[in-house]
Tab-separated table of C-alpha atoms and ligand atoms in Angstrom:
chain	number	residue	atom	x	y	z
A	109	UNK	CA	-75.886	-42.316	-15.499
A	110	UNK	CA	-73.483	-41.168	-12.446
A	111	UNK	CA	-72.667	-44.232	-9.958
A	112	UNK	CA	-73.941	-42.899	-6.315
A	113	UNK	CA	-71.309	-42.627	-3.936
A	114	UNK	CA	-71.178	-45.799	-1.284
A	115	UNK	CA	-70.624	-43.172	1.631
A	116	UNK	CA	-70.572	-39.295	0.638
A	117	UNK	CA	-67.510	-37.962	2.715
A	118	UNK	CA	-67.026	-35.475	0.153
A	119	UNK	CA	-70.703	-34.098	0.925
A	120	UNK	CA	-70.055	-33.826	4.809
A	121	UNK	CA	-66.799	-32.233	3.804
A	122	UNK	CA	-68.818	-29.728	2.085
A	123	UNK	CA	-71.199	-28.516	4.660
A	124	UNK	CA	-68.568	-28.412	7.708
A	125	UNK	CA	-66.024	-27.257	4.933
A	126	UNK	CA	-65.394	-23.315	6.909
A	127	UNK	CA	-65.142	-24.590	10.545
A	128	UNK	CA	-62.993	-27.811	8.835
A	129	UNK	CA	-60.646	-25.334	7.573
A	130	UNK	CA	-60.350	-22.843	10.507
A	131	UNK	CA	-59.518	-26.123	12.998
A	132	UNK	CA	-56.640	-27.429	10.622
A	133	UNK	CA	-54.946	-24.277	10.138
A	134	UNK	CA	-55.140	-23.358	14.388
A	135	UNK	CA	-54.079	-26.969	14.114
A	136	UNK	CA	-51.357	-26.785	11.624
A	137	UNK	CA	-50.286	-22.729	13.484
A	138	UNK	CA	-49.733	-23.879	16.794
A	139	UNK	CA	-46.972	-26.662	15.360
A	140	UNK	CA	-47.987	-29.168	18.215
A	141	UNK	CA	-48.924	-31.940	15.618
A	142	UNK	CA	-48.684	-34.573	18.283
A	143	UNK	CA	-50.716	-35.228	21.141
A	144	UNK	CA	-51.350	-31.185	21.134
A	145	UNK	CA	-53.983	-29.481	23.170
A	146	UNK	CA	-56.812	-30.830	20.904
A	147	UNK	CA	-56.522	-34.599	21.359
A	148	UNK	CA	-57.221	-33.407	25.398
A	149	UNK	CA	-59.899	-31.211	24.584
A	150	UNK	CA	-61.585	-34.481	22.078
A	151	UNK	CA	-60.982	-37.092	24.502
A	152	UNK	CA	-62.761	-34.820	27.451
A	153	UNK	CA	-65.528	-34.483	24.808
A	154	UNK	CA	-65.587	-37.989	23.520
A	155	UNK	CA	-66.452	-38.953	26.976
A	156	UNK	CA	-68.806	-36.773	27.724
A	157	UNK	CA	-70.342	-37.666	24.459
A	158	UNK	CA	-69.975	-41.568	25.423
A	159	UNK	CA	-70.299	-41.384	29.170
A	160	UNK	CA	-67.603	-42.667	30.525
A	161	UNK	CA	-64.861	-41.610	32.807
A	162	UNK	CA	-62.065	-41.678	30.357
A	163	UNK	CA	-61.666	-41.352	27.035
A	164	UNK	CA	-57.894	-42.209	25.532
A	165	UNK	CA	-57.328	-41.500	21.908
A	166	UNK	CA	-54.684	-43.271	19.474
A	167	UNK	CA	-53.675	-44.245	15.804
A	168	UNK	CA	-56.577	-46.590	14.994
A	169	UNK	CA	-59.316	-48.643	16.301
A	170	UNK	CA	-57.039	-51.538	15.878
A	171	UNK	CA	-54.286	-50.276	17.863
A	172	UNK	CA	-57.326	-49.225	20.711
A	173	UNK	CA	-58.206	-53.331	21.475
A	174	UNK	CA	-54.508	-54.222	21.380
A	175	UNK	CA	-54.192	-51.357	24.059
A	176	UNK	CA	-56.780	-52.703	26.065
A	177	UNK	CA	-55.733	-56.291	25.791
A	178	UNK	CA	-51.968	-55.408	26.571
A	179	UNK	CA	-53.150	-53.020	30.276
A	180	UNK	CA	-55.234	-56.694	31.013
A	181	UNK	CA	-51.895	-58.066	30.129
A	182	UNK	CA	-53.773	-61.108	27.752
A	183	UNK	CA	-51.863	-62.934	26.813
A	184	UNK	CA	-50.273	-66.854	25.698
A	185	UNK	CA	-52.663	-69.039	26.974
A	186	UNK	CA	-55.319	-67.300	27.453
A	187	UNK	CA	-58.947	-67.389	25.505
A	188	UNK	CA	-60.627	-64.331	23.986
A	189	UNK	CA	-64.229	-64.727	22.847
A	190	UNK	CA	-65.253	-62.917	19.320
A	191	UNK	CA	-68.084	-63.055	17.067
A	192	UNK	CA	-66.787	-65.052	13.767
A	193	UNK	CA	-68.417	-62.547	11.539
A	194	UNK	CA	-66.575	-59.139	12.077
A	195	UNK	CA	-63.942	-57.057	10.835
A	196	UNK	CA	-60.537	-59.480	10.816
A	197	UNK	CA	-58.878	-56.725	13.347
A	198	UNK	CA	-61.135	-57.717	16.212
A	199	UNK	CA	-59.462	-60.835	16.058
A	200	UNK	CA	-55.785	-59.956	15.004
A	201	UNK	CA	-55.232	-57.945	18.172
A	202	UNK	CA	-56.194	-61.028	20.203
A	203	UNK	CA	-54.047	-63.267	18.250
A	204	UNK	CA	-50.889	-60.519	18.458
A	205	UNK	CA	-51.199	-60.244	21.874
A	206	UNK	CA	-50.388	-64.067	21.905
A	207	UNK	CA	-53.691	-64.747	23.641
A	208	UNK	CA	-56.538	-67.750	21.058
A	209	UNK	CA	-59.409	-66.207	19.742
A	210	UNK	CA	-62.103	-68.358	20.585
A	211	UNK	CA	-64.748	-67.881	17.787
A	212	UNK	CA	-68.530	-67.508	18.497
A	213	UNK	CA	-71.692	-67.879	16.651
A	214	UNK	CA	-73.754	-64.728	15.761
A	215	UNK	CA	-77.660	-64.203	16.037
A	216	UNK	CA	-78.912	-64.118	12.993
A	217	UNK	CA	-81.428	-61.240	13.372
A	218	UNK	CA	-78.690	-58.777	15.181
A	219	UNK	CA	-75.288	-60.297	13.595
A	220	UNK	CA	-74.487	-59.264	16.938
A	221	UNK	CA	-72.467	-62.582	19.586
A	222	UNK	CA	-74.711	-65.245	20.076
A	223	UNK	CA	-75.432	-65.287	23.656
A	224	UNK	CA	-76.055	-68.853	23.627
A	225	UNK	CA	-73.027	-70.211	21.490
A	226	UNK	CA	-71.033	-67.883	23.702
A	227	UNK	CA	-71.927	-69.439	26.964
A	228	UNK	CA	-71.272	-73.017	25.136
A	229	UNK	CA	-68.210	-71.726	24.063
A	230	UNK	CA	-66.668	-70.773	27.212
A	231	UNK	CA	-68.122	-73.962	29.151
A	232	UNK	CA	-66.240	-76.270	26.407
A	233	UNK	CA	-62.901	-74.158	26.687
A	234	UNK	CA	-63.332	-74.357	30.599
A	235	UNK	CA	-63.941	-78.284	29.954
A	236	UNK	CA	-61.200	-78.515	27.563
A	237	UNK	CA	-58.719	-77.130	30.231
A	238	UNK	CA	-55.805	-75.778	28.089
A	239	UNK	CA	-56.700	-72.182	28.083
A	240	UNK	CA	-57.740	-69.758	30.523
A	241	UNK	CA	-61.057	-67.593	29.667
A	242	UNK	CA	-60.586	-64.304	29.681
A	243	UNK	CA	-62.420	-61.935	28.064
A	244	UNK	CA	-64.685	-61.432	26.104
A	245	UNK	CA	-64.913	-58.675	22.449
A	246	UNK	CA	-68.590	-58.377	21.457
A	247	UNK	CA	-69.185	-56.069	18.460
A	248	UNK	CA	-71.967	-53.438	17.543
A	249	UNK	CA	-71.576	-54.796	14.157
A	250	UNK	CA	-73.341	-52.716	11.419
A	251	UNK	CA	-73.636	-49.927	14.191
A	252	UNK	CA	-76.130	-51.731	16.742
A	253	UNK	CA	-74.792	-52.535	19.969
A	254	UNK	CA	-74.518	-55.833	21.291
A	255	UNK	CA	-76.787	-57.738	23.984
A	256	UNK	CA	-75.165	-55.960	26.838
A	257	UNK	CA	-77.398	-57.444	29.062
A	258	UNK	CA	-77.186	-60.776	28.067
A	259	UNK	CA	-72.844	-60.661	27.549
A	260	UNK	CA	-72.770	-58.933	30.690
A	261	UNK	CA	-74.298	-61.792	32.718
A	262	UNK	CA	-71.934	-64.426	31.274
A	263	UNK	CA	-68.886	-62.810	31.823
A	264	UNK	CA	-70.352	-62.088	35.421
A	265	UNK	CA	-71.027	-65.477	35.818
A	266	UNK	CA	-67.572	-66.470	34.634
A	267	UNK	CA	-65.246	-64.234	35.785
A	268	UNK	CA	-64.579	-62.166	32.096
A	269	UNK	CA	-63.735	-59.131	31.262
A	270	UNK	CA	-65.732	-57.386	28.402
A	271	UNK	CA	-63.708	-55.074	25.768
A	272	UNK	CA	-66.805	-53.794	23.473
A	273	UNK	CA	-65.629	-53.620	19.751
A	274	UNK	CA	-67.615	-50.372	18.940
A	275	UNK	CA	-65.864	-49.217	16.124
A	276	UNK	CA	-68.953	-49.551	13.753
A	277	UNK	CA	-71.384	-48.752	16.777
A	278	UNK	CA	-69.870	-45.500	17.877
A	279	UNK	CA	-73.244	-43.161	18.682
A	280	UNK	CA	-75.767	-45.855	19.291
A	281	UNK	CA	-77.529	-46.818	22.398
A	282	UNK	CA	-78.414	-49.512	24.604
A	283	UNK	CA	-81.027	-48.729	27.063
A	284	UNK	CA	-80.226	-45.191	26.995
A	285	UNK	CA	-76.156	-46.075	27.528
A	286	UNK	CA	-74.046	-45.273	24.579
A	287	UNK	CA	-72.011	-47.641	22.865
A	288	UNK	CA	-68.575	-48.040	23.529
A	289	UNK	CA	-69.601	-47.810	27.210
A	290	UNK	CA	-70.972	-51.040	27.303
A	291	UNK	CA	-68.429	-52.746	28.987
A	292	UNK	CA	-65.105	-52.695	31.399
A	293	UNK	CA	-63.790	-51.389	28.510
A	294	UNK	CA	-64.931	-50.101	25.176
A	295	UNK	CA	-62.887	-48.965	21.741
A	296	UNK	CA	-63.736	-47.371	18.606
A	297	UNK	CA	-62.299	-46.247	15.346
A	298	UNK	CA	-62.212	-42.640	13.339
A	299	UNK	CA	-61.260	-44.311	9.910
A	300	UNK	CA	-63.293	-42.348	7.593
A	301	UNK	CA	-65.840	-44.796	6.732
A	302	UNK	CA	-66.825	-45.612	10.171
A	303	UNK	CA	-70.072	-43.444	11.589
A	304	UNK	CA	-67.603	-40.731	13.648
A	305	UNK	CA	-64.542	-40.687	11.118
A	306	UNK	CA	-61.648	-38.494	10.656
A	307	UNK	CA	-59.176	-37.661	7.259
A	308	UNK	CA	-57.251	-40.754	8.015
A	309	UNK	CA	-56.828	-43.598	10.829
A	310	UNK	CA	-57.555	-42.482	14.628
A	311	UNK	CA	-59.017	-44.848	17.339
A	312	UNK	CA	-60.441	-44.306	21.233
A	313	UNK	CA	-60.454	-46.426	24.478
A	314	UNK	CA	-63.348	-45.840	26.242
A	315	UNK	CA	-63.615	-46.660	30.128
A	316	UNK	CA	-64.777	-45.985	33.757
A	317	UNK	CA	-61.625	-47.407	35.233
A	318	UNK	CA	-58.543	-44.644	36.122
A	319	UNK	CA	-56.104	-47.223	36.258
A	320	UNK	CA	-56.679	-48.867	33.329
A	321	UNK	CA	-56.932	-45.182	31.269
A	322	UNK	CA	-53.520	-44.416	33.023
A	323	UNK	CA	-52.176	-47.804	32.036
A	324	UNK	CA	-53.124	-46.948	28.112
A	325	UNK	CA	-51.919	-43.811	28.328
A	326	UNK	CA	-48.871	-45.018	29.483
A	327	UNK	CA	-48.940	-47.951	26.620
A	328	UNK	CA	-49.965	-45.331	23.787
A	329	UNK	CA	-46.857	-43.861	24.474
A	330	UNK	CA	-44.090	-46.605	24.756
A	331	UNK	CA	-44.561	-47.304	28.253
A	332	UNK	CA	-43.764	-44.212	29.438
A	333	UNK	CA	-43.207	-43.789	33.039
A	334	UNK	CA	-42.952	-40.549	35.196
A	335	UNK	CA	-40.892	-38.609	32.871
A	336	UNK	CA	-40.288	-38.412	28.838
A	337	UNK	CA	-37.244	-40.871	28.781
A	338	UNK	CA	-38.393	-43.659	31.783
A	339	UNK	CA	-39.991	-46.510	30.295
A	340	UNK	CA	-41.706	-48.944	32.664
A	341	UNK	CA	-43.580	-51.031	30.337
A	342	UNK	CA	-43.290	-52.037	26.421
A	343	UNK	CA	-45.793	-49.985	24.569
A	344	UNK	CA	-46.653	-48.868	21.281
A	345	UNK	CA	-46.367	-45.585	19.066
A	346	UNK	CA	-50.066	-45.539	18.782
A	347	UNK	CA	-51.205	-41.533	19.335
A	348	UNK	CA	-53.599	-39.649	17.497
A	349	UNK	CA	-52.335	-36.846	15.271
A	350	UNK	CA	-53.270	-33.022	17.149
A	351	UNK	CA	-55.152	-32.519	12.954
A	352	UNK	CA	-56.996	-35.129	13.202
A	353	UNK	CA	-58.419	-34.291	16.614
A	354	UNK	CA	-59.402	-31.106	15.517
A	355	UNK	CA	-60.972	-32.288	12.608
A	356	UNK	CA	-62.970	-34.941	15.447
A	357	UNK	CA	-63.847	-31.790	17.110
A	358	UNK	CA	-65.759	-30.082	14.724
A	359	UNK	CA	-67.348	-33.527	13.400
A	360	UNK	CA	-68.193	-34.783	16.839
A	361	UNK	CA	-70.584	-31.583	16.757
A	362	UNK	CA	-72.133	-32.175	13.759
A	363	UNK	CA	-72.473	-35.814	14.651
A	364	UNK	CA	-76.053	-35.882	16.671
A	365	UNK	CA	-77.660	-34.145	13.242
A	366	UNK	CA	-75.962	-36.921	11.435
A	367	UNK	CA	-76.997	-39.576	13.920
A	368	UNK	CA	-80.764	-38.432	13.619
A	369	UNK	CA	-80.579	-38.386	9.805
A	370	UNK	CA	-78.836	-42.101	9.703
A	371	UNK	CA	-82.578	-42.602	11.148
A	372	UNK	CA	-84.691	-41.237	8.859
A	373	UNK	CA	-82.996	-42.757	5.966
A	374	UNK	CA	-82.609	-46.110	7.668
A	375	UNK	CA	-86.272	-45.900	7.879
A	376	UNK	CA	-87.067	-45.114	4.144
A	377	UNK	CA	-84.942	-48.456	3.518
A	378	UNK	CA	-86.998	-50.241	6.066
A	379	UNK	CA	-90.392	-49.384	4.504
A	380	UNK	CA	-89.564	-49.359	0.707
A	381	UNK	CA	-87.970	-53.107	1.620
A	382	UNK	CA	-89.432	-54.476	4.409
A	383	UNK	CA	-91.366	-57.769	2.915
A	384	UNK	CA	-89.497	-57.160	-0.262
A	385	UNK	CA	-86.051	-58.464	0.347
A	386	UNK	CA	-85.627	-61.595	1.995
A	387	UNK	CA	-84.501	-59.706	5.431
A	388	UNK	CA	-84.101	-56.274	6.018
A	389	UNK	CA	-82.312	-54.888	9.194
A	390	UNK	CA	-84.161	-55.114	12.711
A	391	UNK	CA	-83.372	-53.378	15.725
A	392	UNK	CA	-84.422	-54.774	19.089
A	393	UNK	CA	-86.401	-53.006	21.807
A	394	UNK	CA	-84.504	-50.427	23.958
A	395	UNK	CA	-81.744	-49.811	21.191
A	396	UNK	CA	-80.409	-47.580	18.754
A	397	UNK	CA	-78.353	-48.099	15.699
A	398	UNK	CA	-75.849	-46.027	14.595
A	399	UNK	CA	-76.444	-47.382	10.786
A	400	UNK	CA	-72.992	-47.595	10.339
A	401	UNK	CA	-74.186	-49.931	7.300
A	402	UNK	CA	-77.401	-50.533	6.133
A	403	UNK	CA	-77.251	-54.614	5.268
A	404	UNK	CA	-80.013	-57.027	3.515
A	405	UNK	CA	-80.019	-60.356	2.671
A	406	UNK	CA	-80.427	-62.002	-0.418
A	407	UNK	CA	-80.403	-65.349	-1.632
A	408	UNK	CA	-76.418	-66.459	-1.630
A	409	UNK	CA	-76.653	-68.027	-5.074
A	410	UNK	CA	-77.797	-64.719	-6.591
A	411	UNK	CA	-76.066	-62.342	-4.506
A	412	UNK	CA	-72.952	-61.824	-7.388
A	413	UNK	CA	-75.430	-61.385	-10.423
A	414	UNK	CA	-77.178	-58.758	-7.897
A	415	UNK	CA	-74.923	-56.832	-7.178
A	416	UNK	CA	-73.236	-56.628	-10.471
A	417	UNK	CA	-76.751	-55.908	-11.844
A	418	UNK	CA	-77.249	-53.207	-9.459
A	419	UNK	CA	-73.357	-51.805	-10.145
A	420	UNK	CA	-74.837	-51.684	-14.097
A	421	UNK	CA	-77.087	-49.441	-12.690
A	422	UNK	CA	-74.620	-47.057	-11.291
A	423	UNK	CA	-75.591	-47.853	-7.583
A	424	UNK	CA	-72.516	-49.225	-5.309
A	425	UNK	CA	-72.934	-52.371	-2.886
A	426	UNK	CA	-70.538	-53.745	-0.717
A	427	UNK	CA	-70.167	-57.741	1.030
A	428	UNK	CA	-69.076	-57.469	5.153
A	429	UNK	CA	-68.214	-60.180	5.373
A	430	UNK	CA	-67.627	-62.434	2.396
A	431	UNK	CA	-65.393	-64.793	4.781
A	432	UNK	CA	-65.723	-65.845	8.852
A	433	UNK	CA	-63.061	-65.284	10.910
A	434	UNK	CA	-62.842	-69.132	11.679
A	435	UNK	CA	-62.462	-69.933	7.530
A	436	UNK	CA	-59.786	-66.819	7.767
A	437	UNK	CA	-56.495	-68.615	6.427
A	438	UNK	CA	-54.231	-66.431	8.765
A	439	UNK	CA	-56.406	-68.691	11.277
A	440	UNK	CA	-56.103	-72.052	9.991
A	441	UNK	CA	-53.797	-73.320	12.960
A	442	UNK	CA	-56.950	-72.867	15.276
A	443	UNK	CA	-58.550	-75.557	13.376
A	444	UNK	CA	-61.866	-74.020	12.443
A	445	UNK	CA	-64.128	-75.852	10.022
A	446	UNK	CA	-66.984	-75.246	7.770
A	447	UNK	CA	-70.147	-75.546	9.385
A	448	UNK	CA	-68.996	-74.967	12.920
A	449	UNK	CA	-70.429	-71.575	13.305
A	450	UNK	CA	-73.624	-72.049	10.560
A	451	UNK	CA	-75.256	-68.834	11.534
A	452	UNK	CA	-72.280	-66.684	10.899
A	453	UNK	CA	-71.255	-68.748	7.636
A	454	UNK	CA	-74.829	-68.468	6.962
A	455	UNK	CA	-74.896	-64.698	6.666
A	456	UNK	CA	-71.715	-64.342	5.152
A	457	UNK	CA	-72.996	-66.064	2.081
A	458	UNK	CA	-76.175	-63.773	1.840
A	459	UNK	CA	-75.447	-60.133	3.368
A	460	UNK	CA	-75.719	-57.315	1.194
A	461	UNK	CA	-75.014	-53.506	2.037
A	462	UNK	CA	-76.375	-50.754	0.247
A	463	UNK	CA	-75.409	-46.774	0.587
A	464	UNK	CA	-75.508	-45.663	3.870
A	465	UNK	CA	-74.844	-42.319	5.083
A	466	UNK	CA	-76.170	-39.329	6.496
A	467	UNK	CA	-76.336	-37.669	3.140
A	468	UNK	CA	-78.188	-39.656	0.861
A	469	UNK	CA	-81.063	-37.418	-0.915
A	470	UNK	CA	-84.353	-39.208	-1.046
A	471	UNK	CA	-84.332	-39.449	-4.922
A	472	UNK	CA	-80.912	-41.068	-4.957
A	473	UNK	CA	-82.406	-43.812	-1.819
A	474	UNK	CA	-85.337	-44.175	-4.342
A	475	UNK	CA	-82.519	-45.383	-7.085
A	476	UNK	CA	-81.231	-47.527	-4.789
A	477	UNK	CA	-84.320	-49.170	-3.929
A	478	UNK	CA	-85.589	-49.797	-7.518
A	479	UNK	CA	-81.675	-51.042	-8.635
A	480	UNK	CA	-82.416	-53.790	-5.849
A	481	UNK	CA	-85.635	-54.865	-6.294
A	482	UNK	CA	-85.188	-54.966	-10.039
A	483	UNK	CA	-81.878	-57.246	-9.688
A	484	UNK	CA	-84.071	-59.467	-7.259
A	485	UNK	CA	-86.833	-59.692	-9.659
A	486	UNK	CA	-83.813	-60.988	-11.896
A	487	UNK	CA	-82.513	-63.076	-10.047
A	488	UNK	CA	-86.318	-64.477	-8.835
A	489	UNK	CA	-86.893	-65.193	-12.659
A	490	UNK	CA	-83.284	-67.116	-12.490
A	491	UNK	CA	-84.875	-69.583	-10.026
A	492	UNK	CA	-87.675	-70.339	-11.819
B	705	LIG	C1	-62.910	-50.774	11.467
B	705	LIG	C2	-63.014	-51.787	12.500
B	705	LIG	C3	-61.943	-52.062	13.378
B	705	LIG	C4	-60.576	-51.486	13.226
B	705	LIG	O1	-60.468	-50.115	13.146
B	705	LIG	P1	-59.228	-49.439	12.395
B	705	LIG	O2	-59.289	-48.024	12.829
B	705	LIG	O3	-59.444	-49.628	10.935
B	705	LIG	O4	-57.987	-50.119	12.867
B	705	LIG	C5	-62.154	-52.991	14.376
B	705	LIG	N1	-63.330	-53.619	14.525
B	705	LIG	C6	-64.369	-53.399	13.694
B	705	LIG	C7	-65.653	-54.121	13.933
B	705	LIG	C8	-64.247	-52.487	12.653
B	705	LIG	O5	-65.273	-52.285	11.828
């Protein structure tokens, strides 16, 4: 039997395959391969799509926090709040920027920041007295957005500034405000596998604030000042490539369709596993998830032998996370311990995400489902 594909970019390639095409060879014609009249015409459409002011595209969504960290100028001794169970980059860019990632419990239910560990968090670093709070990266991990309301209030309350990690979350909503917007600032990332992905690594900054847009604009491009050869700032090479906004372009209009799909195959997951699988995914009142993943639980002693049972059966899984960002050994200096963060180590041991994209048939979800609940029956009988 034929493994499924994990994510079917090849089928989306397919169906947009003619206007795909026609956009990379205007692309390719006009010879204007960098920061040509396409990456304008995306990030004008980008946010519209997001509703924000701006909209400033570059190389990756890595690249996008470490632009909004360096136009806040973070920096040494400074503290940046992060979930501990997220993609290592939200993280890294703090850590480059010479600023201390401060790690933070996640809610169990969302995997989103813990609202509650975070406000302990920042009280003991403001106790502690050696670094400065300063902003805050919550996460729309798995494609739902983060307790805006919740966040918002403690970096209100404390004087933060709130850089929203939406590179998973890109097209989901929070009381009718679209992720990436949920914040001072916002980022997100086209690599391929994320929900709005290009043919290779591209990133956005999303905000309401002119200044700071003109200050990343200026930081995408080495600092640049008034004219080509001025430099009034140190910068990065960090702009996205005039193909891979026009491949955006035509994506970003097929993206709604895709968006309403993720939906209706999130929900055939929800009610062929809901009381099934130890937890299946739950999305809170007043929100919308992008699916960017589709994640259960499963007992951590058992998770290996199910996956590799479900593998046998030619269906894909995938661990994010297997590791916290606190247990990370690029951040052993920060002293993190097991058991500090139990919630995030918690889920780490027991997440499990199955195929997830827009293009999953109904017969090939149905595979999925039986692979899983026959490898938990499995493991079940291993537990006696
Ligand atoms: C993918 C991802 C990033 C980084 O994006 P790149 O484009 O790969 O640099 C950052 N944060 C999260 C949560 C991600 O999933």
């Amino acid at each position: 039997m034929d493994s499924l594909p994990f994510m079917d970019l090849r089928a989306q390639y397919l169906k947009l395959e003619p206007a795909i095409t026609r956009a990379l060879l205007d692309a390719v014609a006009s010879a204007r391969f960098i920061l040509g009249p396409e990456v304008g015409e995306l990030e004008a459409a980008l946010a519209g799509y997001v509703g924000t002011r701006e909209c400033v595209c570059c190389a990756n969504g890595t690249d996008a926090l470490t632009l909004g960290l360096l136009a806040w100028d973070v920096g040494p001794g400074e503290a940046v709040f992060c979930p501990a169970f997220t993609f290592f980059s939200t993280a890294e860019a703090v850590a480059l920027r010479g600023a201390t990632p401060v790690f933070v419990d996640i809610d169990p239910v969302t995997y989103n920041i813990d609202p509650v560990s975070l406000g302990e968090r920042i009280r003991e670093v403001k106790a502690a007295g050696k670094l400065r709070p300063r902003a805050i990266i919550p996460v729309d991990l798995f494609g739902l957005p983060y307790d805006y309301g919740a966040v918002a209030a403690l970096a209100e309350e404390h004087g933060l500034v709130i850089l929203e990690d939406a590179a998973q979350g890109f097209g989901g909503l929070y009381g009718g405000r679209r992720a990436g917007s949920l914040g001072h600032a916002g980022i997100t990332s086209f690599f391929p596998a994320k929900p709005l992905g290009c043919y290779g690594d591209g990133g956005a900054v999303f905000t309401d604030n002119d200044e700071l847009a003109d200050l990343i604009r200026s930081a995408r491009a080495h600092g640049a000042g008034g004219h080509r050869y001025e430099h009034v700032r140190l910068g990065l090479n960090s702009r996205l490539d005039t193909i891979q906004a026009a491949i955006l372009l035509v994506k970003l209009k097929a993206f709604p369709g895709e968006l309403e799909t993720r939906q209706i195959v999130a929900g055939r997951y929800d009610r062929a596993l809901s009381g099934r699988v130890p937890s299946v995914p739950s999305v809170p009142g007043g929100r919308l998830s992008s699916w960017a993943q589709y994640t259960v639980r499963v007992p951590a002693a058992s998770r290996e032998a199910i996956a590799r049972s479900m593998a046998a059966q030619g269906v894909p899984t995938a661990i994010y996370y297997p590791k916290c960002l606190h247990l990370q050994p690029a951040f052993a200096g920060l002293g993190g311990c097991p058991g500090d963060l139990p919630e995030a180590e918690r889920a780490s041991g027991e997440v499990l995400s199955l195929p997830m994209h827009p293009y999953l048939t109904e017969a090939d979800q149905a595979r999925v489902v039986s692979a899983l609940l026959g490898a938990l029956d499995g493991a079940g009988g291993d537990r006696g």
